[in-house]
mmCIF file of C-alpha atoms in Angstrom:
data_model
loop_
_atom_site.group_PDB
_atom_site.id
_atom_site.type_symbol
_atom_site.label_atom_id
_atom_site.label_comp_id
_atom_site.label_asym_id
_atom_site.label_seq_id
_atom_site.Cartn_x
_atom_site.Cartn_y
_atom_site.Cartn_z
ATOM 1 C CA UNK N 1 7.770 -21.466 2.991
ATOM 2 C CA UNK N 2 10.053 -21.966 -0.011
ATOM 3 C CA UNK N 3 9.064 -18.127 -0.565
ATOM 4 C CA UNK N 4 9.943 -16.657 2.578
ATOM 5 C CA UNK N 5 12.975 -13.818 2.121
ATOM 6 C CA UNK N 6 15.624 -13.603 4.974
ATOM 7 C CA UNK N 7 16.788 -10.909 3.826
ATOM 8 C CA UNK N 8 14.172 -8.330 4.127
ATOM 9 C CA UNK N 9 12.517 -7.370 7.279
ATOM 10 C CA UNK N 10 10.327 -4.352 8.978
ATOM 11 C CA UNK N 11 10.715 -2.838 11.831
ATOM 12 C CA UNK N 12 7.845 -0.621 14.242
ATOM 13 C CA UNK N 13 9.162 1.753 15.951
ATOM 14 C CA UNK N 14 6.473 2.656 18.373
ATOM 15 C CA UNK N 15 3.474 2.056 16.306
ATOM 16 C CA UNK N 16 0.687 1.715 18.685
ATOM 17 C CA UNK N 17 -2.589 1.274 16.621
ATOM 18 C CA UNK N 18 -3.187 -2.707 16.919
ATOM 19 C CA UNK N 19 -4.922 -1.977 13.162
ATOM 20 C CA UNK N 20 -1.852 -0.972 11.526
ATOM 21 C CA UNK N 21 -0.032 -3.565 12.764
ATOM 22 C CA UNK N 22 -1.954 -6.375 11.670
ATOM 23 C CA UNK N 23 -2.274 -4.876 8.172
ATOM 24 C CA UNK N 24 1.467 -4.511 8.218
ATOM 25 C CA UNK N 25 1.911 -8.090 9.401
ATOM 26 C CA UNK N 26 -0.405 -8.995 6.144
ATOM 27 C CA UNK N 27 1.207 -7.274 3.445
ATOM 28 C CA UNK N 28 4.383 -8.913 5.371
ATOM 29 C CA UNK N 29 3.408 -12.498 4.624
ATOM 30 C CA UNK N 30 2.187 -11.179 1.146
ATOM 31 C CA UNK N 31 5.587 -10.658 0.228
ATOM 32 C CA UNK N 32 7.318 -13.510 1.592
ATOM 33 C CA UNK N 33 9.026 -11.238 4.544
ATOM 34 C CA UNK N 34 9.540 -13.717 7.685
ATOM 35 C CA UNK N 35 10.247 -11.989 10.676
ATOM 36 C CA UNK N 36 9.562 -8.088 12.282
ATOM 37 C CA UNK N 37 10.476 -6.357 14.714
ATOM 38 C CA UNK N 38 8.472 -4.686 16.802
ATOM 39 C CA UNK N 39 10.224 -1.987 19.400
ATOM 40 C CA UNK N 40 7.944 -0.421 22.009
ATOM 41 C CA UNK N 41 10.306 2.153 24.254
ATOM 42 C CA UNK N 42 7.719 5.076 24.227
ATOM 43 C CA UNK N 43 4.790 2.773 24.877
ATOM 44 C CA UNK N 44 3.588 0.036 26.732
ATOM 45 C CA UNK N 45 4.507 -3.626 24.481
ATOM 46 C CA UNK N 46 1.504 -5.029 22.778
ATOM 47 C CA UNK N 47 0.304 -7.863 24.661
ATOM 48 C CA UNK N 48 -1.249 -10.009 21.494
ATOM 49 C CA UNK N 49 -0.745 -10.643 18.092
ATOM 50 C CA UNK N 50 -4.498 -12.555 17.184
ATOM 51 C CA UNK N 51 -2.214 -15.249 16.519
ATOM 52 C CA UNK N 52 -4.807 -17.906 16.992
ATOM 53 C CA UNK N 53 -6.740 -16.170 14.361
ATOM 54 C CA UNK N 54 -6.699 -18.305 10.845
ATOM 55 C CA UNK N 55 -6.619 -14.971 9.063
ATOM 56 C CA UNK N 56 -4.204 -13.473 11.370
ATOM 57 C CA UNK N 57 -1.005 -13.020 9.265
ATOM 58 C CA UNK N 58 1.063 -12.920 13.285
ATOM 59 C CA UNK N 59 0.146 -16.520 12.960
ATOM 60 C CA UNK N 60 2.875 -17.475 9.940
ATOM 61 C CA UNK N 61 5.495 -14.505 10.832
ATOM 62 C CA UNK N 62 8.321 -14.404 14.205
ATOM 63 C CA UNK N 63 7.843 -11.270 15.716
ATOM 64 C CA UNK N 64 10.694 -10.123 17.796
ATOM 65 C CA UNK N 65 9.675 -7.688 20.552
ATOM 66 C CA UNK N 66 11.902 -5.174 22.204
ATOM 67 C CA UNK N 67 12.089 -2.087 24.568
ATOM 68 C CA UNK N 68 14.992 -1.309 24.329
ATOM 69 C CA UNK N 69 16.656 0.495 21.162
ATOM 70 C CA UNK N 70 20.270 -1.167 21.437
ATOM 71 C CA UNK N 71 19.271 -4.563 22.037
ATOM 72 C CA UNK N 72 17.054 -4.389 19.200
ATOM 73 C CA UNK N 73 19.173 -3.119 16.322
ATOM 74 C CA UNK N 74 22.269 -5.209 17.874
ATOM 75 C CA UNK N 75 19.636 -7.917 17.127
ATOM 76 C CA UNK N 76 18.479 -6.399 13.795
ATOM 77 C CA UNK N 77 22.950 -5.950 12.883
ATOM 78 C CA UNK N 78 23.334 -9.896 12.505
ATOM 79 C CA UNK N 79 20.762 -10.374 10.166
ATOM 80 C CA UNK N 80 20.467 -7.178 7.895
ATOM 81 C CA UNK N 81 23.241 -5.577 6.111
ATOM 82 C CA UNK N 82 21.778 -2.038 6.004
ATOM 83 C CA UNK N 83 19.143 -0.537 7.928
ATOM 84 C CA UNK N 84 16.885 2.698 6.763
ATOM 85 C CA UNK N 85 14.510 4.437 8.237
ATOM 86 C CA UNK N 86 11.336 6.186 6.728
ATOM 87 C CA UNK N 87 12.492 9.923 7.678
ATOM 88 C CA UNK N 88 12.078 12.738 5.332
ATOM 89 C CA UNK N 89 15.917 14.550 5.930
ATOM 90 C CA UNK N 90 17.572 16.427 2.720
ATOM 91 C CA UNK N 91 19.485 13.205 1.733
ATOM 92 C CA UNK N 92 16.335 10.833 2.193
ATOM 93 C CA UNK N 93 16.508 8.623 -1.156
ATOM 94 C CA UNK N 94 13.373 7.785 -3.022
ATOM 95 C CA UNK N 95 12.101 4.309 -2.285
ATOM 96 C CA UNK N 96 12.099 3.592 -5.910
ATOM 97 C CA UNK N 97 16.038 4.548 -6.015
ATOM 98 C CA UNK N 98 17.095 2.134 -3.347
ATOM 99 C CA UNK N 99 18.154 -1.444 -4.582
ATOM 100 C CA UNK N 100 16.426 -4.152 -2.013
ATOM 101 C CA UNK N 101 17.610 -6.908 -3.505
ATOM 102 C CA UNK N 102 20.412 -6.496 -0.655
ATOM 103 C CA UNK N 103 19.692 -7.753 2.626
ATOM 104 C CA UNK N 104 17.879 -4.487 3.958
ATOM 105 C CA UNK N 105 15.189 -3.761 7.215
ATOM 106 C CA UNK N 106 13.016 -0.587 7.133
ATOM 107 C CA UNK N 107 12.251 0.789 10.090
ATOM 108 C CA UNK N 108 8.658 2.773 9.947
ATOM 109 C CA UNK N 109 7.971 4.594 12.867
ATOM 110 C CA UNK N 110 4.857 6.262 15.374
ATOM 111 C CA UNK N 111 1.697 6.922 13.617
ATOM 112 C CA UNK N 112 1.875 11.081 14.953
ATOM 113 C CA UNK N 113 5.785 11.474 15.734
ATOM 114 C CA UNK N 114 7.302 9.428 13.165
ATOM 115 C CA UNK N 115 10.842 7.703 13.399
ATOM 116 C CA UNK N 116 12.737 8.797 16.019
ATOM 117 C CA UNK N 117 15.396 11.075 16.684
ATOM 118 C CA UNK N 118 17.622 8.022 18.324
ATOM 119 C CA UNK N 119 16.649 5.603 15.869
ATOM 120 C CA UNK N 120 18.049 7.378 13.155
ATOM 121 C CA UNK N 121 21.624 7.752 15.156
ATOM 122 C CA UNK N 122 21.635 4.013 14.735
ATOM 123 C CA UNK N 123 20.350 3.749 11.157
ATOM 124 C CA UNK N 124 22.704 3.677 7.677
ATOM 125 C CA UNK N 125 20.128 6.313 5.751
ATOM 126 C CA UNK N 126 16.665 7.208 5.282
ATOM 127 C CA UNK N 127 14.183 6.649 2.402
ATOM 128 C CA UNK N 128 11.016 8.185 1.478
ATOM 129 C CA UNK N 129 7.775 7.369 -0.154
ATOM 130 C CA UNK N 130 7.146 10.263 -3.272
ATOM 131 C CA UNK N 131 4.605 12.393 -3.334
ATOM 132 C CA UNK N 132 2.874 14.701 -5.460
ATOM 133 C CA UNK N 133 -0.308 15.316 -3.667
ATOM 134 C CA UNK N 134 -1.614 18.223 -1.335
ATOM 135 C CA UNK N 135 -1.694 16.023 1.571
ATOM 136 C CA UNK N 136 1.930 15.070 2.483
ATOM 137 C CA UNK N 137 1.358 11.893 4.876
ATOM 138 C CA UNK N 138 0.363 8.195 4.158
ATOM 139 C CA UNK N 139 -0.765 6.090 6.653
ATOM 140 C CA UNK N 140 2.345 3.479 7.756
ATOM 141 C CA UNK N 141 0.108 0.185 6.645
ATOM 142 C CA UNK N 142 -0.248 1.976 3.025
ATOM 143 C CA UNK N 143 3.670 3.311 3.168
ATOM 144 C CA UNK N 144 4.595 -0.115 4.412
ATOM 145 C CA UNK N 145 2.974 -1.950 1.334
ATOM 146 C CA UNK N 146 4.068 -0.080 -1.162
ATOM 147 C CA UNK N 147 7.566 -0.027 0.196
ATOM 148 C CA UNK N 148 7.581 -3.727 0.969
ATOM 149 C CA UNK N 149 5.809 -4.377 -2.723
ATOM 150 C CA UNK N 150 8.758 -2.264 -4.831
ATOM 151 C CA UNK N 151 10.989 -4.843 -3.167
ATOM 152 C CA UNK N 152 8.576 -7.889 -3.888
ATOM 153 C CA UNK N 153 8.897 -5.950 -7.256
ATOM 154 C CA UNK N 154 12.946 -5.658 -7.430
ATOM 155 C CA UNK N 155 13.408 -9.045 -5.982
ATOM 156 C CA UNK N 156 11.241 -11.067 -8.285
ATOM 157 C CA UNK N 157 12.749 -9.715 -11.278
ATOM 158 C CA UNK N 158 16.007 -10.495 -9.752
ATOM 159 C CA UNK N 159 14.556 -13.884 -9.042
ATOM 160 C CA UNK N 160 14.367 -14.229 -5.545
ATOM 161 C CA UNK N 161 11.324 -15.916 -5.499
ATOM 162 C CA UNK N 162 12.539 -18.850 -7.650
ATOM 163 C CA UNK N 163 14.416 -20.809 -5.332
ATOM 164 C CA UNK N 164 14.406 -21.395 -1.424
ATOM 165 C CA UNK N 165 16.295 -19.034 0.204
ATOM 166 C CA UNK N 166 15.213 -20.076 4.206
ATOM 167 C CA UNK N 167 17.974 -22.956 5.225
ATOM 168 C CA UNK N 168 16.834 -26.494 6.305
ATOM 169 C CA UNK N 169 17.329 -25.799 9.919
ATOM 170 C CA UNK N 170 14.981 -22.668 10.004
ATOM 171 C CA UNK N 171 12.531 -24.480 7.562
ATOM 172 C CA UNK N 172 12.318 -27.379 10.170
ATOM 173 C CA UNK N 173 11.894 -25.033 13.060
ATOM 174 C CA UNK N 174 8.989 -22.823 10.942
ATOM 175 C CA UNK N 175 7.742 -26.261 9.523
ATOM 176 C CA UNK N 176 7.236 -27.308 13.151
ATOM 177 C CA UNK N 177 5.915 -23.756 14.458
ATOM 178 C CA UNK N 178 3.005 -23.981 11.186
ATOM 179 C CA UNK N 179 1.970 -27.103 12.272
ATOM 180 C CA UNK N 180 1.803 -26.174 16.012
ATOM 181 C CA UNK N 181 -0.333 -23.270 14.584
ATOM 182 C CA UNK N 182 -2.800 -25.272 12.618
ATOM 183 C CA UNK N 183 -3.235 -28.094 15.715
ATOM 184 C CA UNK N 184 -4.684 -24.673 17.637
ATOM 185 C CA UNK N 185 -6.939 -23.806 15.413
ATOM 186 C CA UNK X 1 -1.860 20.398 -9.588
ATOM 187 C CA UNK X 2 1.042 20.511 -12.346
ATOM 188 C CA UNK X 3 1.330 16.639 -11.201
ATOM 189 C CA UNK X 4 -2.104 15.350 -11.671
ATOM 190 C CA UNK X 5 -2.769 12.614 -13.801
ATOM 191 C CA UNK X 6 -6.038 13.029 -15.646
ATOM 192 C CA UNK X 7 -5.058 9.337 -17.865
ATOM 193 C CA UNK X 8 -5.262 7.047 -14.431
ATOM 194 C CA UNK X 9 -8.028 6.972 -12.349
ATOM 195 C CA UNK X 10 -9.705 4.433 -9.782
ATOM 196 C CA UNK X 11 -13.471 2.836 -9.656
ATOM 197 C CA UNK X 12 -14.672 1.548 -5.783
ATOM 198 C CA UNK X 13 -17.579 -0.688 -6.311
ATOM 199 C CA UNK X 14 -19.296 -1.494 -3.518
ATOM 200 C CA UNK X 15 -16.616 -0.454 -1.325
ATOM 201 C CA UNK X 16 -18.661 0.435 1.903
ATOM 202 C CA UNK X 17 -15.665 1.163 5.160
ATOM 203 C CA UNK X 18 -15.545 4.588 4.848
ATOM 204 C CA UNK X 19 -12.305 3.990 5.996
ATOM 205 C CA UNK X 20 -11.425 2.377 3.094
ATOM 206 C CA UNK X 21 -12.509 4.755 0.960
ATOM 207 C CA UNK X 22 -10.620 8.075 2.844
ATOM 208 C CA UNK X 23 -7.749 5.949 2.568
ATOM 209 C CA UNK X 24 -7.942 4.980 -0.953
ATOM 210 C CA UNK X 25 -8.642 8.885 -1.440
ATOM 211 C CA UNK X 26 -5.353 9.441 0.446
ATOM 212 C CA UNK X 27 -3.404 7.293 -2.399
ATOM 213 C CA UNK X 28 -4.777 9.169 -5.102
ATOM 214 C CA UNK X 29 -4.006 12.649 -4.125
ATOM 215 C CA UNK X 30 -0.702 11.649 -3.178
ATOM 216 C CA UNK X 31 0.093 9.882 -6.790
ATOM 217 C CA UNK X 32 -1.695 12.775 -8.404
ATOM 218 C CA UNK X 33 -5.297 10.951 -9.293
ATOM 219 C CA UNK X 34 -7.422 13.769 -9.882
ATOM 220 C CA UNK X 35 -10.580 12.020 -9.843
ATOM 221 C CA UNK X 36 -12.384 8.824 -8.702
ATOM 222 C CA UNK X 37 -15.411 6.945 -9.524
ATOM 223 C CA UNK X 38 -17.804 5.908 -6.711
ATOM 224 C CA UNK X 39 -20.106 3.024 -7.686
ATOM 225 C CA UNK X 40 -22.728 1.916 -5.408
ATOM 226 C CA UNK X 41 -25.175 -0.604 -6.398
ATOM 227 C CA UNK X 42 -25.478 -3.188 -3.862
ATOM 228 C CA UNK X 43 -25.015 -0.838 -0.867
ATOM 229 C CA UNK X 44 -26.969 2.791 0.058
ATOM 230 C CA UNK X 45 -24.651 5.632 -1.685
ATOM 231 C CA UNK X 46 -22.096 7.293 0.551
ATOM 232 C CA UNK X 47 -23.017 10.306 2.434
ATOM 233 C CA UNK X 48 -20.185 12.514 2.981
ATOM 234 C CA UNK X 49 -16.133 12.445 2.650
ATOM 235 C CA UNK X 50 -15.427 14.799 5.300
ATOM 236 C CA UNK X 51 -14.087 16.978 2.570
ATOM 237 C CA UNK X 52 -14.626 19.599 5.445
ATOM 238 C CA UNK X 53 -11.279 18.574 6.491
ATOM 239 C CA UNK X 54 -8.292 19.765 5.452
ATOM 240 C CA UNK X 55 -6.616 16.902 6.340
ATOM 241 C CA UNK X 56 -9.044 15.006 3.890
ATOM 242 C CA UNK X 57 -8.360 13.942 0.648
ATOM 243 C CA UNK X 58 -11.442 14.095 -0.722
ATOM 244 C CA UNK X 59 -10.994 17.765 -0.341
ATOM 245 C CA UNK X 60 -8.632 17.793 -3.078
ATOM 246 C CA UNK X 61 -10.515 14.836 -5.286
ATOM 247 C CA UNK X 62 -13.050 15.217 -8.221
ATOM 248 C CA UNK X 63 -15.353 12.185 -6.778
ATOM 249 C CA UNK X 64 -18.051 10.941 -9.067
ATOM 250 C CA UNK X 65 -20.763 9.312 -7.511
ATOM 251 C CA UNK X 66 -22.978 6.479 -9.474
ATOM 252 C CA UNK X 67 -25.488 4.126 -8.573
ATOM 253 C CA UNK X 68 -26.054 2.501 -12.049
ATOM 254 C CA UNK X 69 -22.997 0.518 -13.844
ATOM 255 C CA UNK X 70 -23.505 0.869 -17.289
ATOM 256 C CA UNK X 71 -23.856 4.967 -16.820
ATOM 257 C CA UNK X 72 -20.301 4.442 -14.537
ATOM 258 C CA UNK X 73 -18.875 2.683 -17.391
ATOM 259 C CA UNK X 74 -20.769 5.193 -19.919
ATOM 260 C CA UNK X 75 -18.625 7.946 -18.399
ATOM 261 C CA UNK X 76 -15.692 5.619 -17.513
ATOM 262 C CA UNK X 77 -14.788 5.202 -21.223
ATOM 263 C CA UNK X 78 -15.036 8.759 -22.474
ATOM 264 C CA UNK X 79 -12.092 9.722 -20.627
ATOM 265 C CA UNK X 80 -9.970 5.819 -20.144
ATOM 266 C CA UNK X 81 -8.928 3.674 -22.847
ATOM 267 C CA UNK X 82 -8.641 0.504 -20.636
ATOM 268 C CA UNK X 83 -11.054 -1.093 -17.632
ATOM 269 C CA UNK X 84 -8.708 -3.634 -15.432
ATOM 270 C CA UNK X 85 -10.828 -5.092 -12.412
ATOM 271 C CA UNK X 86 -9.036 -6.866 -9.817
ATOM 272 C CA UNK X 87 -10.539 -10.067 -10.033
ATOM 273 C CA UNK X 88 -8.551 -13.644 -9.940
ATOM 274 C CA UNK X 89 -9.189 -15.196 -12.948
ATOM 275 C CA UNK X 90 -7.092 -17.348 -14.971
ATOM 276 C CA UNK X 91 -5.775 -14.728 -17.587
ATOM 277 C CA UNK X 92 -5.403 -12.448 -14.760
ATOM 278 C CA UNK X 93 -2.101 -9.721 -15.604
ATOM 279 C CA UNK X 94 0.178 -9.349 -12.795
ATOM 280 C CA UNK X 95 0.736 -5.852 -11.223
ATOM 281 C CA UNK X 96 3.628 -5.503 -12.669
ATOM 282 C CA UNK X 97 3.099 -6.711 -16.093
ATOM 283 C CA UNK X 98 0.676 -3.757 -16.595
ATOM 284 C CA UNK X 99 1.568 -0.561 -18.407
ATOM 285 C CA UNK X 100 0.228 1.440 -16.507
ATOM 286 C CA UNK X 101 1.698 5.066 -18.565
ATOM 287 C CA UNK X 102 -1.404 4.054 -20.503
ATOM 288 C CA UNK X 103 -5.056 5.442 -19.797
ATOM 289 C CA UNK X 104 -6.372 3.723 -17.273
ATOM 290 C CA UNK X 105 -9.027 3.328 -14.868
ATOM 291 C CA UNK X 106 -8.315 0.301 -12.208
ATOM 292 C CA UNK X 107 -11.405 -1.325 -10.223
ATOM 293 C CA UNK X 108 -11.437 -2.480 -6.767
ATOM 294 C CA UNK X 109 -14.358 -4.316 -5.539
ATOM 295 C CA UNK X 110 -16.457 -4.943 -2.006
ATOM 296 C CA UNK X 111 -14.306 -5.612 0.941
ATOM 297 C CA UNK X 112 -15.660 -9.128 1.361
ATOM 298 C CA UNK X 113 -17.300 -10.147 -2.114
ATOM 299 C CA UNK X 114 -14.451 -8.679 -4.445
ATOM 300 C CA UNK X 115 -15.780 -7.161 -7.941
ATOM 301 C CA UNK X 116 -19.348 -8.199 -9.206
ATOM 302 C CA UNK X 117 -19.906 -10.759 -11.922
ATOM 303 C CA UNK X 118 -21.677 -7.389 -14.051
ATOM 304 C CA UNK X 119 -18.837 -5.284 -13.598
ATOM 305 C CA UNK X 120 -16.377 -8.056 -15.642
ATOM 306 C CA UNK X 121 -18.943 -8.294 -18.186
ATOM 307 C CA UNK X 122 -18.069 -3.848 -18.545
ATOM 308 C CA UNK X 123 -14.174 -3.854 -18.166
ATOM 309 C CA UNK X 124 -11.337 -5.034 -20.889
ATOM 310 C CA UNK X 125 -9.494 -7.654 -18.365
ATOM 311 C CA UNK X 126 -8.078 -8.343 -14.908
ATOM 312 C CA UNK X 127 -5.270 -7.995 -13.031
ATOM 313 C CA UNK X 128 -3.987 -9.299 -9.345
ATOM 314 C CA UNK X 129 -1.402 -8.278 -7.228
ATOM 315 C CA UNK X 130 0.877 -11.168 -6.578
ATOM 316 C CA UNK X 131 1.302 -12.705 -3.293
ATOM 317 C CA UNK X 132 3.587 -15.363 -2.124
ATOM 318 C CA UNK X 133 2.081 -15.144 1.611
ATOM 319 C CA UNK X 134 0.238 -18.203 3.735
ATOM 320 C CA UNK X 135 -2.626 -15.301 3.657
ATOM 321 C CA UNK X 136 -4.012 -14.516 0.031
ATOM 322 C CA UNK X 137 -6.328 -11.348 0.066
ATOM 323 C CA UNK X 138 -4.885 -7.945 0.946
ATOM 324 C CA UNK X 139 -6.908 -5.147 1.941
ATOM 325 C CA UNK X 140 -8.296 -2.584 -0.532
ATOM 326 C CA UNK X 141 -6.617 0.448 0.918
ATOM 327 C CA UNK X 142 -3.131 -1.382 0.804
ATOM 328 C CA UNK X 143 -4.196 -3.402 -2.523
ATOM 329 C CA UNK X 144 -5.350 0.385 -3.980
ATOM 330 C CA UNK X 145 -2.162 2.024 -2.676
ATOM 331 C CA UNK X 146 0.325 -0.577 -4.303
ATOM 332 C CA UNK X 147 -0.909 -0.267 -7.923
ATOM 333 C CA UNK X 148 -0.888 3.161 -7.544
ATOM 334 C CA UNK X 149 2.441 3.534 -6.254
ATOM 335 C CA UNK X 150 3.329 0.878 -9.508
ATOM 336 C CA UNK X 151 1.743 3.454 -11.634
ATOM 337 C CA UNK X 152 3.445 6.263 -9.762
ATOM 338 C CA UNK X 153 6.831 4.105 -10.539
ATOM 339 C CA UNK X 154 6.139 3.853 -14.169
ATOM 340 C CA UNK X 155 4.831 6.985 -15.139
ATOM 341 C CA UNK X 156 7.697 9.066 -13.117
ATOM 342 C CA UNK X 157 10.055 6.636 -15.548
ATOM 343 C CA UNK X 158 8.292 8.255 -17.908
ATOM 344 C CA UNK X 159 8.422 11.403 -17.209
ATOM 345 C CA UNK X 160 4.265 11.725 -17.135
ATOM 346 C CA UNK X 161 5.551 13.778 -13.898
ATOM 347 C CA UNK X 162 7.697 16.775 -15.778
ATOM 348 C CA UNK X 163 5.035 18.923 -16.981
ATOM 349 C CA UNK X 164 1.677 19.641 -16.562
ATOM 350 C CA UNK X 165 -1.064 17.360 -18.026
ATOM 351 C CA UNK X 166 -3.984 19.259 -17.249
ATOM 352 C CA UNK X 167 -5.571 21.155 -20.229
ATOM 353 C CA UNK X 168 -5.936 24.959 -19.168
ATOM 354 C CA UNK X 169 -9.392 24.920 -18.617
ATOM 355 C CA UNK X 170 -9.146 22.124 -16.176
ATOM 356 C CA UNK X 171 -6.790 24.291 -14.397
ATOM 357 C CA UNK X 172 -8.859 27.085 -13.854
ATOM 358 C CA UNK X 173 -12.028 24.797 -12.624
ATOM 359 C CA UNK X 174 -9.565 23.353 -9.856
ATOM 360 C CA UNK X 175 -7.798 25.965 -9.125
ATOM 361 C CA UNK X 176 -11.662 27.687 -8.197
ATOM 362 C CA UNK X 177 -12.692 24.821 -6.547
ATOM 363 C CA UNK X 178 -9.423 24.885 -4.165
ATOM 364 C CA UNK X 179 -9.366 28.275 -3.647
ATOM 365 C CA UNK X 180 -13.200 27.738 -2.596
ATOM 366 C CA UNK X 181 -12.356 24.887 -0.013
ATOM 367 C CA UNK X 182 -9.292 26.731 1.265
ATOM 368 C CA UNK X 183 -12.019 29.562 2.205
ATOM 369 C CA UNK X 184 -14.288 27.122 4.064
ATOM 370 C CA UNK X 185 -11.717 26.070 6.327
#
């Protein structure tokens, strides 16, 4: 709890494989990231989480669902200073040159289509993973956890991690939610 | 091939989701790993990569099977100066606190029993990747993809990235072998 980062979030765009969402929701928790954001407007909405599952990171995360692409980044707007999306366009920065010790959400997008073309009209930028390979694609639960671990990486050695950063009303509230959680099991 | 990396490799043992192991091939080709080490001693040795492909990794990977440790490791330290397993113990490095511009081969263990007792006994210490989550164990693709994206981070900061690392003769055997899978497609 006294790890969790407010200031960093994901969010799907369209991701449909129930696989890759789990192991996103994983290396979530791994790095302290409390909420995602999960936008289905190209698919049906995913109807479970496994969230009764003790090894289901859905369990120890809020995940806010929407359809619709407004609503969600008005959402995303009160809570995130800047917003970037993984899309490869000429002025895409490296992960490793953007600075996530700011208050940041990354929007990853469909495993085939990518982000898409209306998402980025309401991003601030893009970002890309680098690559020196012959195969030019990473699957989004490996590009999500080596994004999400560079910031675990930049905000640790700005020390983040050293003091609470949730406040006591939200601890109380996810304090309350845990325990709900564990009484289920 | 002017990227690869012929001073970092990475050592499955036991790994047995071939799943796992394309996407762990995946991480390596696109960080410029031009070879891996296959170790199979608990489980039957793996079949095929699909390096049929082209969207295959292995396709582009030097992959060298064992089924006997000490002949791994025999091979292992002609070519890498240091062994890290990722195993918990209490001298454990951090991801981060490794200098990873440094020869080295990194070992990932079985999906559900981690690295073997015999393996520690081979390598020169241990490293974790930190976690600050409810959940503590990370899959192998994402745990393989984050230290190599770490070493990625370091040795582009050090420019291992600039020019070609491959001795000439190394070149030519690839550059064969690629121009042989390109005319099996």
């Amino acid at each position: 709890m006294n790890k969790r980062q407010p200031d960093l979030t994901v969010v799907l765009e369209n991701v449909f494989d129930p696989h890759n969402i789990s192991a996103v929701m994983r290396s979530c928790d791994a790095v302290g990231v409390e909420e995602i954001y999960v936008l289905t407007t190209k698919i049906p909405p995913h109807k479970k989480w496994g969230a009764k599952s003790s090894s289901s990171a859905a369990k120890w995360l809020t995940i806010h669902q929407f359809d619709n692409t407004e609503k969600c980044f008005l959402s995303l707007r009160k809570r995130y200073s800047t917003i970037l999306t993984t899309y490869l366009s000429h002025d895409a920065l490296g992960l490793h040159e953007l600075d996530l010790t700011k208050s940041t959400a990354l929007v990853f997008g469909n495993e085939h289509s990518g982000v898409s073309e209306e998402i980025l009209t309401f991003a601030d930028g893009n970002f890309c993973i680098p690559q020196v390979g012959m195969i030019r694609s990473l699957n989004i639960s490996v590009a999500c956890a080596v994004s999400l671990y560079e910031a675990f990486r930049q905000k640790q050695l700005a020390g983040h991690y050293n003091q609470r950063k949730l406040n006591d009303v939200r601890v109380n509230e996810l304090h309350k939610k845990w325990e709900r959680n564990e009484s289920e099991k």
